Tab-separated table of C-alpha atoms in Angstrom:
chain	number	residue	atom	x	y	z
A	175	MET	CA	12.947	-2.481	-16.569
A	176	THR	CA	11.211	-0.079	-14.211
A	177	ALA	CA	9.722	-1.203	-10.905
A	178	HIS	CA	7.132	1.033	-9.216
A	179	ILE	CA	5.771	0.957	-5.663
A	180	VAL	CA	2.803	3.121	-4.664
A	181	ALA	CA	1.773	3.128	-0.993
A	182	MET	CA	-1.553	4.823	-0.276
A	183	GLY	CA	-2.939	5.999	3.047
A	184	GLY	CA	-6.478	4.932	2.176
A	185	GLY	CA	-9.216	5.503	-0.362
A	186	GLY	CA	-9.521	4.089	-3.846
A	187	PHE	CA	-12.394	2.021	-5.144
A	188	ALA	CA	-13.226	0.397	-1.793
A	189	THR	CA	-14.457	3.661	-0.278
A	190	SER	CA	-15.594	5.555	-3.371
A	191	HIS	CA	-19.156	6.545	-4.190
A	192	LEU	CA	-20.981	3.505	-5.577
A	193	GLY	CA	-17.678	1.614	-5.662
A	194	ALA	CA	-16.435	3.354	-8.802
A	195	PRO	CA	-12.698	3.440	-9.552
A	196	THR	CA	-11.008	6.646	-8.447
A	197	ASN	CA	-8.156	8.629	-9.934
A	198	LEU	CA	-5.742	6.672	-7.726
A	199	ASP	CA	-6.955	3.434	-9.291
A	200	ARG	CA	-6.585	4.887	-12.790
A	201	TYR	CA	-3.103	6.142	-11.929
A	202	LEU	CA	-1.961	2.646	-10.949
A	203	VAL	CA	-3.284	1.102	-14.147
A	204	GLU	CA	-1.667	3.812	-16.269
A	205	LEU	CA	1.722	3.213	-14.588
A	206	THR	CA	1.836	-0.270	-16.080
A	207	GLY	CA	2.072	1.229	-19.565
A	208	LYS	CA	-0.025	-1.662	-20.866
A	209	ALA	CA	-3.230	-1.424	-22.904
A	210	SER	CA	-4.797	-4.328	-21.006
A	211	PRO	CA	-2.626	-5.071	-17.967
A	212	GLN	CA	-2.923	-8.148	-15.804
A	213	VAL	CA	-3.935	-6.882	-12.352
A	214	CYS	CA	-3.543	-9.182	-9.364
A	215	PHE	CA	-5.691	-8.159	-6.395
A	216	VAL	CA	-4.459	-9.448	-3.029
A	217	PRO	CA	-7.215	-9.290	-0.358
A	218	THR	CA	-5.350	-11.309	2.306
A	219	ALA	CA	-5.595	-8.576	4.954
A	220	SER	CA	-9.397	-8.751	4.779
A	221	ALA	CA	-9.391	-12.575	5.047
A	222	ASP	CA	-10.250	-12.743	1.336
A	223	ASP	CA	-13.552	-10.967	1.981
A	224	PRO	CA	-15.842	-11.866	-0.953
A	225	GLN	CA	-17.565	-8.462	-0.888
A	226	TYR	CA	-14.183	-6.710	-1.143
A	227	ILE	CA	-13.190	-8.982	-4.021
A	228	ASN	CA	-16.451	-8.239	-5.807
A	229	LYS	CA	-15.902	-4.485	-5.373
A	230	PHE	CA	-12.483	-4.845	-6.988
A	231	LEU	CA	-13.835	-6.867	-9.910
A	232	VAL	CA	-16.644	-4.383	-10.541
A	233	ALA	CA	-14.475	-1.260	-10.230
A	234	TYR	CA	-11.418	-2.457	-12.144
A	235	GLY	CA	-13.598	-4.198	-14.701
A	236	THR	CA	-14.374	-0.739	-16.079
A	237	LEU	CA	-10.655	-0.004	-16.607
A	238	GLY	CA	-9.937	-2.548	-19.346
A	239	ILE	CA	-7.742	-4.805	-17.228
A	240	ARG	CA	-7.408	-8.574	-16.983
A	241	PRO	CA	-8.027	-9.518	-13.331
A	242	ILE	CA	-6.433	-12.132	-11.092
A	243	VAL	CA	-7.464	-12.514	-7.448
A	244	LEU	CA	-4.925	-14.089	-5.100
A	245	THR	CA	-6.940	-16.044	-2.529
A	246	LEU	CA	-4.991	-17.870	0.172
A	247	TRP	CA	-8.042	-19.437	1.774
A	248	THR	CA	-8.768	-21.466	-1.379
A	249	ASP	CA	-6.380	-22.739	-4.075
A	250	ALA	CA	-3.372	-20.948	-2.583
A	251	ALA	CA	-0.674	-22.718	-4.600
A	252	ASN	CA	-2.100	-21.813	-8.001
A	253	ALA	CA	-2.883	-18.268	-6.875
A	254	VAL	CA	0.680	-17.620	-5.673
A	255	ALA	CA	2.152	-19.036	-8.881
A	256	ARG	CA	0.193	-16.520	-10.942
A	257	ILE	CA	1.893	-13.564	-9.242
A	258	GLN	CA	4.641	-13.805	-11.853
A	259	GLU	CA	2.084	-13.021	-14.613
A	260	ALA	CA	0.982	-9.723	-13.083
A	261	ASP	CA	1.670	-6.219	-14.381
A	262	LEU	CA	0.104	-4.632	-11.292
A	263	ILE	CA	-0.131	-6.234	-7.852
A	264	LEU	CA	-2.693	-4.378	-5.732
A	265	VAL	CA	-2.801	-5.245	-2.016
A	266	GLY	CA	-5.957	-4.391	-0.103
A	267	ASN	CA	-6.649	-3.026	3.362
A	268	GLY	CA	-7.277	-4.969	6.563
A	269	VAL	CA	-5.111	-6.550	9.276
A	270	THR	CA	-1.447	-5.996	8.450
A	271	VAL	CA	0.131	-8.508	10.835
A	272	ASN	CA	-2.198	-11.375	9.907
A	273	MET	CA	-1.667	-10.663	6.218
A	274	LEU	CA	2.106	-10.836	6.444
A	275	ALA	CA	1.984	-13.988	8.575
A	276	LEU	CA	-0.106	-15.730	5.902
A	277	TRP	CA	2.153	-14.398	3.165
A	278	LYS	CA	5.143	-15.975	4.919
A	279	ALA	CA	3.370	-19.316	5.336
A	280	HIS	CA	2.398	-19.514	1.659
A	281	GLY	CA	5.492	-17.910	0.124
A	282	VAL	CA	3.662	-14.829	-1.131
A	283	GLY	CA	6.323	-12.426	0.081
A	284	LYS	CA	9.075	-14.332	-1.729
A	285	ALA	CA	6.984	-14.522	-4.904
A	286	ILE	CA	6.310	-10.776	-4.873
A	287	LYS	CA	9.986	-10.029	-4.200
A	288	LYS	CA	10.941	-12.209	-7.183
A	289	ARG	CA	8.418	-10.412	-9.403
A	290	TYR	CA	9.649	-7.020	-8.185
A	291	ALA	CA	13.274	-7.949	-8.928
A	292	ALA	CA	12.295	-8.842	-12.504
A	293	GLY	CA	11.093	-5.270	-13.066
A	294	ASP	CA	8.368	-3.934	-15.346
A	295	ILE	CA	5.910	-4.152	-12.444
A	296	VAL	CA	3.727	-1.906	-10.296
A	297	LEU	CA	3.315	-2.888	-6.644
A	298	ALA	CA	0.616	-0.920	-4.862
A	299	GLY	CA	-1.416	-1.064	-1.696
A	300	THR	CA	-3.885	0.787	0.472
A	301	ALA	CA	-3.294	1.114	4.244
A	302	ALA	CA	-2.245	-2.457	5.237
A	303	GLY	CA	-1.315	-2.897	1.591
A	304	GLY	CA	0.908	0.179	1.821
A	305	ASN	CA	2.473	-0.958	5.108
A	306	ALA	CA	3.616	-4.184	3.467
A	307	TRP	CA	6.360	-2.602	1.353
A	308	PHE	CA	8.203	-0.819	4.199
A	309	GLU	CA	10.312	-2.011	7.133
A	310	GLY	CA	7.801	-0.895	9.744
A	311	CYS	CA	4.446	0.786	10.280
A	312	VAL	CA	1.768	1.777	12.766
A	313	THR	CA	-0.930	-0.878	13.004
A	314	ASP	CA	-4.008	-1.715	15.046
A	315	SER	CA	-3.593	-5.437	14.292
A	316	PHE	CA	-3.116	-6.069	18.024
A	317	GLY	CA	-6.093	-3.921	19.078
A	318	ASP	CA	-4.487	-0.620	20.042
A	319	PHE	CA	-2.279	1.430	17.744
A	320	ARG	CA	1.352	0.440	18.040
A	321	ALA	CA	4.604	0.545	16.124
A	322	TRP	CA	5.572	-2.719	14.419
A	323	ARG	CA	8.661	-3.696	12.468
A	324	GLY	CA	7.561	-6.549	10.259
A	325	GLY	CA	7.080	-5.306	6.715
A	326	ARG	CA	8.652	-6.830	3.625
A	327	GLY	CA	11.305	-4.094	3.518
A	328	LEU	CA	11.282	-3.529	-0.227
A	329	LEU	CA	11.407	0.150	0.740
A	330	GLU	CA	13.544	1.544	3.537
A	331	GLY	CA	11.829	3.280	6.434
A	332	SER	CA	8.292	3.216	7.781
A	333	PHE	CA	4.755	4.077	6.722
A	334	CYS	CA	1.686	5.418	8.473
A	335	SER	CA	-1.685	5.222	6.727
A	336	HIS	CA	-5.038	6.920	7.480
A	337	PHE	CA	-3.077	9.914	8.823
A	338	ASN	CA	-6.127	12.207	8.756
A	339	SER	CA	-8.906	9.811	9.677
A	340	GLU	CA	-8.084	7.753	12.777
A	341	ASP	CA	-7.607	9.386	16.186
A	342	GLY	CA	-4.468	8.291	17.978
A	343	ARG	CA	-2.524	7.048	14.975
A	344	VAL	CA	-0.578	10.306	14.436
A	345	GLY	CA	0.792	10.465	17.977
A	346	VAL	CA	1.843	6.829	18.028
A	347	TYR	CA	3.703	7.221	14.735
A	348	THR	CA	5.551	10.424	15.581
A	349	ASP	CA	6.487	9.124	19.055
A	350	ALA	CA	7.802	5.883	17.522
A	351	VAL	CA	9.963	7.761	15.018
A	352	ALA	CA	11.228	10.150	17.708
A	353	SER	CA	12.221	7.269	19.990
A	354	GLY	CA	13.795	5.158	17.259
A	355	GLU	CA	11.218	2.399	17.646
A	356	LEU	CA	10.474	2.994	13.971
A	357	PRO	CA	12.805	4.450	11.333
A	358	GLY	CA	11.731	7.676	9.686
A	359	GLY	CA	9.355	7.415	6.779
A	360	PHE	CA	6.123	8.691	5.314
A	361	ALA	CA	2.580	9.314	6.473
A	362	ALA	CA	-0.328	9.645	4.057
A	363	ASP	CA	-3.923	10.786	4.364
A	364	ASP	CA	-6.765	8.826	2.818
A	365	GLY	CA	-6.704	9.564	-0.915
A	366	ALA	CA	-2.969	10.289	-0.967
A	367	GLY	CA	0.144	8.214	-1.459
A	368	VAL	CA	3.868	7.980	-2.123
A	369	HIS	CA	5.270	6.724	-5.431
A	370	PHE	CA	8.713	5.132	-5.633
A	371	VAL	CA	10.537	4.182	-8.815
A	372	ASP	CA	13.306	1.591	-8.506
A	373	GLY	CA	13.402	2.207	-4.757
A	374	SER	CA	13.688	6.006	-4.856
A	375	LEU	CA	10.921	8.500	-4.108
A	376	ALA	CA	9.594	9.845	-7.394
A	377	SER	CA	6.507	11.797	-6.332
A	378	CYS	CA	3.683	12.168	-3.867
A	379	VAL	CA	0.153	12.023	-5.239
A	380	ALA	CA	-3.339	12.915	-4.052
A	381	GLU	CA	-6.826	13.042	-5.444
A	382	GLN	CA	-7.646	16.377	-3.781
A	383	SER	CA	-5.553	19.344	-2.667
A	384	GLN	CA	-6.373	18.915	1.040
A	385	GLN	CA	-5.080	15.328	1.093
A	386	ARG	CA	-1.562	15.313	2.499
A	387	VAL	CA	1.676	13.361	2.567
A	388	PHE	CA	4.348	13.972	5.213
A	389	ARG	CA	7.976	12.919	5.433
A	390	VAL	CA	8.548	12.160	9.123
A	391	GLN	CA	12.123	12.050	10.430
A	392	PRO	CA	13.795	11.982	13.861
A	393	SER	CA	15.431	15.205	14.997
A	394	ASP	CA	18.011	16.120	17.655
A	395	SER	CA	16.805	19.724	17.845
A	396	PRO	CA	15.308	20.545	21.284
A	397	SER	CA	12.575	22.604	19.611
A	398	THR	CA	11.141	19.638	17.682
A	399	SER	CA	10.259	17.131	20.450
A	400	GLY	CA	12.407	14.599	18.661
A	401	VAL	CA	10.647	14.515	15.299
A	402	VAL	CA	10.108	16.687	12.228
A	403	ALA	CA	7.115	16.235	9.908
A	404	GLU	CA	7.600	17.910	6.528
A	405	ARG	CA	4.518	18.324	4.359
A	406	MET	CA	5.407	17.161	0.873
A	407	PRO	CA	4.231	18.718	-2.389
A	408	VAL	CA	1.670	16.497	-4.076
A	409	GLU	CA	0.660	15.954	-7.657
A	410	ILE	CA	-3.138	16.199	-7.926
A	411	LEU	CA	-4.459	13.325	-9.989
């Protein structure tokens, strides 16, 4: 029973023209292998922003899915229980640290881990939603960009989103990996992501050829300033 995780640097329906689903969104739905999958949208990082929820419902409503929205600000207990019904759990962007704190309080992290262990599931997320699956990330949840080890750890290593679109994030991430503050991991531009199957890297994907994914690892070589960033080949969706 296959379990997928797709962590995306940014993009998708939330930033597309007129809010239409993008090829990344279609890719996630297709990974479920279901004709009409149950898709659970988790907008915790945006404080359950109703406009964000509406964008999801409009965009994914064109993809033949059955939607669930996990809202922790209202009816949390019933929402968390329905995680076990999902074929695709899609976690939105926003404030990573606040999201994971609320997940812990309401048992969301444990429920997702249980669903992941059962297999036949796609876990996915954009930016904060991508950070969630790893051990650590770069976040601006505290104001400035900083390294933070607080992810769910379903995947080993770290993640850095918005690699091409936010000044200062790149340097903080590479310095953190070089120093050991964060373990090595992956960085993804908006519109690109990393796809793991049963915990192992299967592919890197992007909507356009200029959108990049990097594997970032510490290095002892004096010529590397303590870190090596390898640009990964991507499958164009």
